[in-house]
Structures are given as structure tokens and as C-alpha cells.
Amino acid sequence: MIRLANERGVVELRPELGAGVTAFRWDGVDILRPAPADADDVLQTGNFVLAPFCNRIRQGAFGFEGREVRLPPNLGDHPHALHGQAWRQAWRVVAQTQTGVELAYEHAPGDWPWRYEVLQTISLAEDGLVQTATLTNLDERPMPAGLGFHPAFPAPQGARLQADVRGVWMIDGEVMPTDWRPMDWGPDWRAGALAGSGTFVDNCYTDWGGEAVLSGLAPSPVRLEASSNCRWLHVFAPVGGGFICVEPVGNRPDPFNGEDGGMQVLGSGEAMTVSMRLTAG
């Protein structure tokens, strides 16, 4: 385990567990959902990087520049490939200080047939946590690419989420998008809806302004700010789960079907970067 600290904050993370952040406390308060001491799945952690795509690819299958790609399931018997490869792998520590760490994951071609590297930095600033991720195509061929983060926050009774979003993708029984509609369904995050609303949410929201505010977690509201290329906000709020995931992502679910899925094309040697900042007063 790696531990970072400054006068107000503490971050703990486990490179061998998908580089998952197992704790982020600010002024002694858990801002991200703390992982149990015996956590053995990155999904139990408070945040991890999504690369080289975010969320689900339908049946793990897509075509790109004449190549047919089929990815195996990576979440039990769920049939759709989820979140890429980096979250299921151990990361290498590149450099570390008292308040920051740089980690790397390099992918060798396999089911995902392109070589790539992800570098991420996690650091404590005077006002909170800063995280960046850079995805570089190390292959000789162009590669489709997406990046994002998967922060999970405690959702005590009365906690609220406010985010400026203008539309939502509805989902089917396999949590795949079916159709887009304006914000006339489910919790109205624009108005600061309860994080534990009693409605199951695993939906992608569009036209996001890049900021989200969670109240009721800490004495001061927790503010999430993401880079402008995280154009979508994915929210996962299981009924009775006691937590809410508020995910800044650079592509929507099922990105290879339909228009404007968000996947970028990186030429050989090209890179893309996303960033996120969490502040709590």
C-alpha cells in the first residue's frame, strides 16, 4: 500500500489492485468510499482509472479500420466488456514523494490488439486531491481510445448530488443504453437530488458542464471538477448501496454504435490526457 499525506489530507492506494484508491480523507473525513482492509477487487476501492475505454462495449465486439475485435467478459457472467484492461491489472510505481505518486501500466497486444501505456499521477494539493491519466498509443497502428475515472463516494442519508446535465441515456436489463431523452426521468441532478433516491441508477448523462457537487458527506460540499474532454457524467447509485459513483468519462457506453460515442483515434505515439480534482473546503 502507498500512503500520501499533507497537513489536511491522506490518500492510500494499492498499485497491485488496479492502482485503486482505497482511502481519501480530508480533515479526517472520508471523501471517497473507503475500501475494506481485506479488499481483493478494485470495485471495492474508492477510485480507479478507466482505460482504454469507459463503461461497456456491447458483447465486447466492435470493428475498427477493417479489424474485428472481440473482448472477453471481465465482470463475472456479464456479457459486455467493461472499463478496458488497466483496472484489472497491477500498476508499476514510477516515482513517489510524500504528497504524490506516478504509476504506469503497459498493455501488451492480446484480445485488445494494440500496445498502449497509461501513466497516472495522484497528488495532494492545498485544497484537495488531483488526479491525471495519460493514455499513449505505443502501437504502429491507430488505436481507438477513451479515458475516465471511477470515483465512489459515501452516500449517507440526506447526501445530495448536483450536476448540470441536460440529457440521459436510458438502459435495458443488461445496463446497455437504449435511447437518449431529456432530463425527465429519475433523480434530477440539476436540482441536487438525493444521492440515495431509491431509484436504481446506472446511466450516462450528456451535456455535462464538467463540475459536480456532493453535499452531506463532509462539513463543506465536495466539489468534483474534470477536464473538458470528460464530456459525459456516468452515475451509478445502487438502491441501498450506501454509496454513489460519479464518473467523469470521455466516452459513453456502447461507444461504437450510434453517433458521437466519444472514442478518439490515437495515431502511433499520440496521447490523450484527462484530469480530475476533488476539493472539500
Short mmCIF file of C-alpha atoms in Angstrom, two decimals:
data_model
loop_
_atom_site.label_atom_id
_atom_site.label_comp_id
_atom_site.label_asym_id
_atom_site.label_seq_id
_atom_site.Cartn_x
_atom_site.Cartn_y
_atom_site.Cartn_z
CA MET A 1 0.00 0.00 0.00
CA ILE A 2 1.12 3.56 -0.75
CA ARG A 3 0.25 6.39 1.62
CA LEU A 4 0.35 10.08 0.72
CA ALA A 5 -0.26 12.86 3.23
CA ASN A 6 -0.18 16.60 3.77
CA GLU A 7 -1.45 18.78 6.61
CA ARG A 8 -5.11 18.16 5.79
CA GLY A 9 -5.36 15.10 3.57
CA VAL A 10 -4.47 11.43 3.39
CA VAL A 11 -4.57 9.19 0.31
CA GLU A 12 -3.98 5.44 0.33
CA LEU A 13 -3.79 3.29 -2.78
CA ARG A 14 -2.79 -0.19 -3.89
CA PRO A 15 -0.81 -0.44 -7.14
CA GLU A 16 -1.33 -4.21 -7.31
CA LEU A 17 -5.12 -3.77 -7.17
CA GLY A 18 -5.67 -1.77 -10.33
CA ALA A 19 -3.98 1.22 -8.67
CA GLY A 20 -7.26 1.67 -6.80
CA VAL A 21 -7.52 4.49 -4.25
CA THR A 22 -8.52 2.73 -1.04
CA ALA A 23 -8.92 5.91 1.01
CA PHE A 24 -9.07 9.68 0.61
CA ARG A 25 -9.67 11.59 3.81
CA TRP A 26 -9.75 15.36 4.19
CA ASP A 27 -9.68 16.90 7.65
CA GLY A 28 -10.34 13.40 8.98
CA VAL A 29 -13.49 12.85 6.89
CA ASP A 30 -13.80 10.11 4.24
CA ILE A 31 -14.38 11.86 0.92
CA LEU A 32 -14.11 8.74 -1.24
CA ARG A 33 -15.71 5.49 -0.12
CA PRO A 34 -13.05 3.67 1.95
CA ALA A 35 -12.17 0.14 0.87
CA PRO A 36 -12.27 -2.68 3.43
CA ALA A 37 -8.86 -3.69 4.77
CA ASP A 38 -9.12 -7.08 3.06
CA ALA A 39 -10.32 -5.72 -0.31
CA ASP A 40 -9.43 -8.07 -3.16
CA ASP A 41 -11.36 -6.42 -6.00
CA VAL A 42 -10.73 -2.97 -7.43
CA LEU A 43 -14.50 -2.43 -7.45
CA GLN A 44 -14.26 -2.19 -3.65
CA THR A 45 -11.95 0.82 -3.88
CA GLY A 46 -12.82 4.49 -3.98
CA ASN A 47 -11.44 5.37 -7.42
CA PHE A 48 -9.57 3.91 -10.38
CA VAL A 49 -8.70 4.82 -13.96
CA LEU A 50 -10.79 3.59 -16.91
CA ALA A 51 -8.62 2.82 -19.95
CA PRO A 52 -8.56 2.44 -22.90
CA PHE A 53 -12.33 2.83 -22.82
CA CYS A 54 -15.00 3.67 -20.28
CA ASN A 55 -18.05 1.62 -19.38
CA ARG A 56 -19.41 -1.14 -21.64
CA ILE A 57 -18.72 -2.35 -25.17
CA ARG A 58 -21.71 -4.36 -26.38
CA GLN A 59 -20.86 -8.08 -26.33
CA GLY A 60 -17.22 -6.97 -26.26
CA ALA A 61 -17.29 -6.73 -30.06
CA PHE A 62 -16.58 -3.90 -32.48
CA GLY A 63 -14.96 -3.19 -35.81
CA PHE A 64 -12.20 -0.64 -36.34
CA GLU A 65 -10.40 0.13 -39.60
CA GLY A 66 -11.21 -3.26 -41.08
CA ARG A 67 -10.28 -5.22 -37.96
CA GLU A 68 -12.87 -7.14 -35.97
CA VAL A 69 -12.16 -7.09 -32.23
CA ARG A 70 -13.78 -9.32 -29.63
CA LEU A 71 -13.07 -8.74 -25.95
CA PRO A 72 -13.84 -11.36 -23.29
CA PRO A 73 -16.22 -10.63 -20.40
CA ASN A 74 -14.36 -9.20 -17.41
CA LEU A 75 -17.10 -8.91 -14.79
CA GLY A 76 -18.42 -12.36 -13.91
CA ASP A 77 -21.11 -13.52 -16.30
CA HIS A 78 -21.91 -10.01 -17.53
CA PRO A 79 -21.68 -10.35 -21.33
CA HIS A 80 -20.35 -6.88 -22.14
CA ALA A 81 -16.68 -5.90 -21.80
CA LEU A 82 -16.31 -3.24 -19.12
CA HIS A 83 -13.88 -0.36 -18.47
CA GLY A 84 -10.92 -1.64 -20.50
CA GLN A 85 -7.95 -3.57 -19.13
CA ALA A 86 -6.00 -1.23 -16.83
CA TRP A 87 -8.38 -1.52 -13.86
CA ARG A 88 -7.88 -5.30 -13.69
CA GLN A 89 -4.07 -5.17 -13.72
CA ALA A 90 -1.20 -4.32 -11.38
CA TRP A 91 0.49 -0.96 -11.93
CA ARG A 92 4.16 -0.05 -11.59
CA VAL A 93 5.28 2.79 -9.31
CA VAL A 94 7.38 5.22 -11.36
CA ALA A 95 8.06 7.89 -8.74
CA GLN A 96 6.79 8.85 -5.30
CA THR A 97 7.03 11.75 -2.87
CA GLN A 98 5.30 12.42 0.43
CA THR A 99 2.34 14.02 -1.33
CA GLY A 100 2.29 12.47 -4.80
CA VAL A 101 2.85 9.34 -6.84
CA GLU A 102 3.18 8.46 -10.52
CA LEU A 103 2.14 5.00 -11.70
CA ALA A 104 2.25 3.21 -15.04
CA TYR A 105 0.51 0.32 -16.74
CA GLU A 106 1.70 -1.01 -20.11
CA HIS A 107 -0.57 -3.26 -22.13
CA ALA A 108 0.80 -5.90 -24.50
CA PRO A 109 -1.42 -6.71 -27.50
CA GLY A 110 -3.88 -9.52 -26.92
CA ASP A 111 -7.67 -9.51 -27.11
CA TRP A 112 -7.24 -5.73 -27.26
CA PRO A 113 -4.82 -5.84 -30.19
CA TRP A 114 -2.95 -2.57 -29.64
CA ARG A 115 0.00 -1.82 -27.39
CA TYR A 116 -0.54 1.16 -25.10
CA GLU A 117 0.62 2.73 -21.85
CA VAL A 118 -1.28 4.62 -19.19
CA LEU A 119 0.52 6.99 -16.83
CA GLN A 120 -1.41 8.38 -13.89
CA THR A 121 -0.46 10.87 -11.22
CA ILE A 122 -2.20 11.22 -7.88
CA SER A 123 -1.26 14.14 -5.67
CA LEU A 124 -2.46 16.06 -2.65
CA ALA A 125 -2.73 19.80 -3.17
CA GLU A 126 -3.52 22.54 -0.66
CA ASP A 127 -7.22 22.25 -1.42
CA GLY A 128 -7.71 18.56 -2.20
CA LEU A 129 -6.86 15.65 -4.49
CA VAL A 130 -5.66 15.97 -8.08
CA GLN A 131 -5.55 13.01 -10.46
CA THR A 132 -4.45 12.84 -14.09
CA ALA A 133 -4.26 9.99 -16.57
CA THR A 134 -2.44 9.95 -19.91
CA LEU A 135 -3.02 7.21 -22.48
CA THR A 136 -0.35 6.77 -25.17
CA ASN A 137 -0.66 4.55 -28.23
CA LEU A 138 2.58 2.55 -28.41
CA ASP A 139 1.40 0.53 -31.38
CA GLU A 140 2.32 1.08 -35.01
CA ARG A 141 -1.36 1.28 -35.97
CA PRO A 142 -4.04 3.80 -35.00
CA MET A 143 -6.00 2.83 -31.88
CA PRO A 144 -9.46 3.79 -30.59
CA ALA A 145 -9.15 5.36 -27.17
CA GLY A 146 -11.20 6.56 -24.22
CA LEU A 147 -10.29 7.59 -20.67
CA GLY A 148 -12.09 8.37 -17.44
CA PHE A 149 -12.26 7.96 -13.69
CA HIS A 150 -14.47 5.90 -11.39
CA PRO A 151 -14.76 7.77 -8.06
CA ALA A 152 -17.15 6.30 -5.49
CA PHE A 153 -18.43 8.49 -2.66
CA PRO A 154 -20.19 7.62 0.58
CA ALA A 155 -23.91 8.37 0.37
CA PRO A 156 -25.17 8.81 3.93
CA GLN A 157 -28.81 9.67 4.49
CA GLY A 158 -29.52 13.13 3.17
CA ALA A 159 -26.49 13.31 0.85
CA ARG A 160 -27.19 15.07 -2.44
CA LEU A 161 -25.60 15.30 -5.88
CA GLN A 162 -25.84 18.40 -8.03
CA ALA A 163 -24.59 18.40 -11.63
CA ASP A 164 -25.50 20.45 -14.69
CA VAL A 165 -26.58 17.75 -17.16
CA ARG A 166 -29.10 18.10 -19.97
CA GLY A 167 -29.93 14.56 -21.04
CA VAL A 168 -29.75 10.90 -20.04
CA TRP A 169 -29.27 7.58 -21.81
CA MET A 170 -31.93 5.08 -20.78
CA ILE A 171 -30.82 1.49 -20.19
CA ASP A 172 -32.12 -2.04 -20.69
CA GLY A 173 -31.93 -5.05 -18.37
CA GLU A 174 -28.26 -5.58 -19.24
CA VAL A 175 -27.46 -1.94 -18.38
CA MET A 176 -26.87 -1.05 -22.03
CA PRO A 177 -28.09 2.24 -23.48
CA THR A 178 -31.31 2.15 -25.47
CA ASP A 179 -32.34 5.72 -26.21
CA TRP A 180 -31.48 9.27 -25.22
CA ARG A 181 -34.01 11.55 -23.61
CA PRO A 182 -34.02 14.94 -21.90
CA MET A 183 -33.90 15.16 -18.13
CA ASP A 184 -37.43 13.98 -17.46
CA TRP A 185 -36.54 10.64 -15.83
CA GLY A 186 -35.22 9.66 -12.43
CA PRO A 187 -33.34 11.84 -9.98
CA ASP A 188 -32.95 15.42 -11.16
CA TRP A 189 -29.26 16.01 -10.51
CA ARG A 190 -29.59 19.56 -11.80
CA ALA A 191 -31.66 20.39 -8.73
CA GLY A 192 -29.44 18.49 -6.28
CA ALA A 193 -31.34 15.21 -5.91
CA LEU A 194 -30.79 12.81 -3.04
CA ALA A 195 -27.84 10.51 -3.77
CA GLY A 196 -29.82 7.62 -2.29
CA SER A 197 -33.05 8.38 -4.12
CA GLY A 198 -34.48 4.85 -4.05
CA THR A 199 -34.19 4.63 -7.85
CA PHE A 200 -31.58 2.31 -9.36
CA VAL A 201 -29.27 4.44 -11.47
CA ASP A 202 -26.53 3.21 -13.82
CA ASN A 203 -26.95 5.83 -16.51
CA CYS A 204 -24.83 8.11 -18.63
CA TYR A 205 -25.69 11.81 -18.62
CA THR A 206 -24.91 14.14 -21.51
CA ASP A 207 -24.04 17.80 -21.99
CA TRP A 208 -22.30 17.86 -18.65
CA GLY A 209 -20.67 21.10 -17.58
CA GLY A 210 -17.60 19.44 -16.01
CA GLU A 211 -18.49 20.06 -12.36
CA ALA A 212 -20.45 18.12 -9.76
CA VAL A 213 -21.09 18.93 -6.11
CA LEU A 214 -21.89 16.44 -3.36
CA SER A 215 -23.32 17.78 -0.12
CA GLY A 216 -23.89 15.94 3.14
CA LEU A 217 -20.61 13.99 3.01
CA ALA A 218 -18.41 16.49 4.82
CA PRO A 219 -18.83 19.79 6.68
CA SER A 220 -18.26 21.59 3.36
CA PRO A 221 -19.60 20.46 -0.02
CA VAL A 222 -17.32 18.18 -2.02
CA ARG A 223 -16.64 19.55 -5.49
CA LEU A 224 -15.56 17.40 -8.44
CA GLU A 225 -14.04 19.20 -11.43
CA ALA A 226 -12.97 17.33 -14.57
CA SER A 227 -11.15 18.28 -17.75
CA SER A 228 -13.33 19.41 -20.64
CA ASN A 229 -12.72 16.22 -22.63
CA CYS A 230 -14.70 14.29 -19.99
CA ARG A 231 -17.91 15.21 -21.76
CA TRP A 232 -20.17 12.67 -20.09
CA LEU A 233 -21.02 12.01 -16.45
CA HIS A 234 -21.88 8.42 -15.60
CA VAL A 235 -23.74 7.90 -12.33
CA PHE A 236 -24.07 4.55 -10.58
CA ALA A 237 -26.29 4.53 -7.49
CA PRO A 238 -27.48 1.08 -6.37
CA VAL A 239 -30.57 1.11 -4.17
CA GLY A 240 -29.48 0.74 -0.55
CA GLY A 241 -25.81 0.55 -1.51
CA GLY A 242 -24.73 3.40 0.73
CA PHE A 243 -22.52 4.90 -1.98
CA ILE A 244 -22.73 6.70 -5.31
CA CYS A 245 -20.27 6.62 -8.21
CA VAL A 246 -19.95 9.93 -10.06
CA GLU A 247 -17.74 9.16 -13.05
CA PRO A 248 -16.22 11.75 -15.42
CA VAL A 249 -15.74 9.89 -18.69
CA GLY A 250 -14.52 10.64 -22.19
CA ASN A 251 -16.85 8.22 -23.96
CA ARG A 252 -20.38 6.99 -23.41
CA PRO A 253 -21.41 3.32 -23.01
CA ASP A 254 -21.62 1.28 -26.24
CA PRO A 255 -19.43 3.89 -27.97
CA PHE A 256 -19.01 2.04 -31.27
CA ASN A 257 -22.74 2.05 -32.01
CA GLY A 258 -24.57 5.22 -32.96
CA GLU A 259 -23.25 8.73 -33.40
CA ASP A 260 -20.82 10.61 -31.16
CA GLY A 261 -19.73 7.74 -28.94
CA GLY A 262 -16.72 9.71 -27.76
CA MET A 263 -13.89 7.33 -28.67
CA GLN A 264 -10.85 9.17 -30.01
CA VAL A 265 -8.39 7.80 -32.56
CA LEU A 266 -4.76 7.95 -31.48
CA GLY A 267 -2.08 7.55 -34.12
CA SER A 268 1.16 5.79 -33.30
CA GLY A 269 2.85 7.71 -30.49
CA GLU A 270 -0.10 10.02 -29.90
CA ALA A 271 -1.56 10.56 -26.42
CA MET A 272 -4.61 11.91 -24.65
CA THR A 273 -4.95 13.15 -21.07
CA VAL A 274 -7.86 13.56 -18.66
CA SER A 275 -7.80 15.09 -15.19
CA MET A 276 -9.97 15.36 -12.10
CA ARG A 277 -9.83 17.46 -8.92
CA LEU A 278 -11.70 16.80 -5.68
CA THR A 279 -11.96 19.62 -3.14
CA ALA A 280 -13.78 19.75 0.18
CA GLY A 281 -13.48 23.23 1.67
#
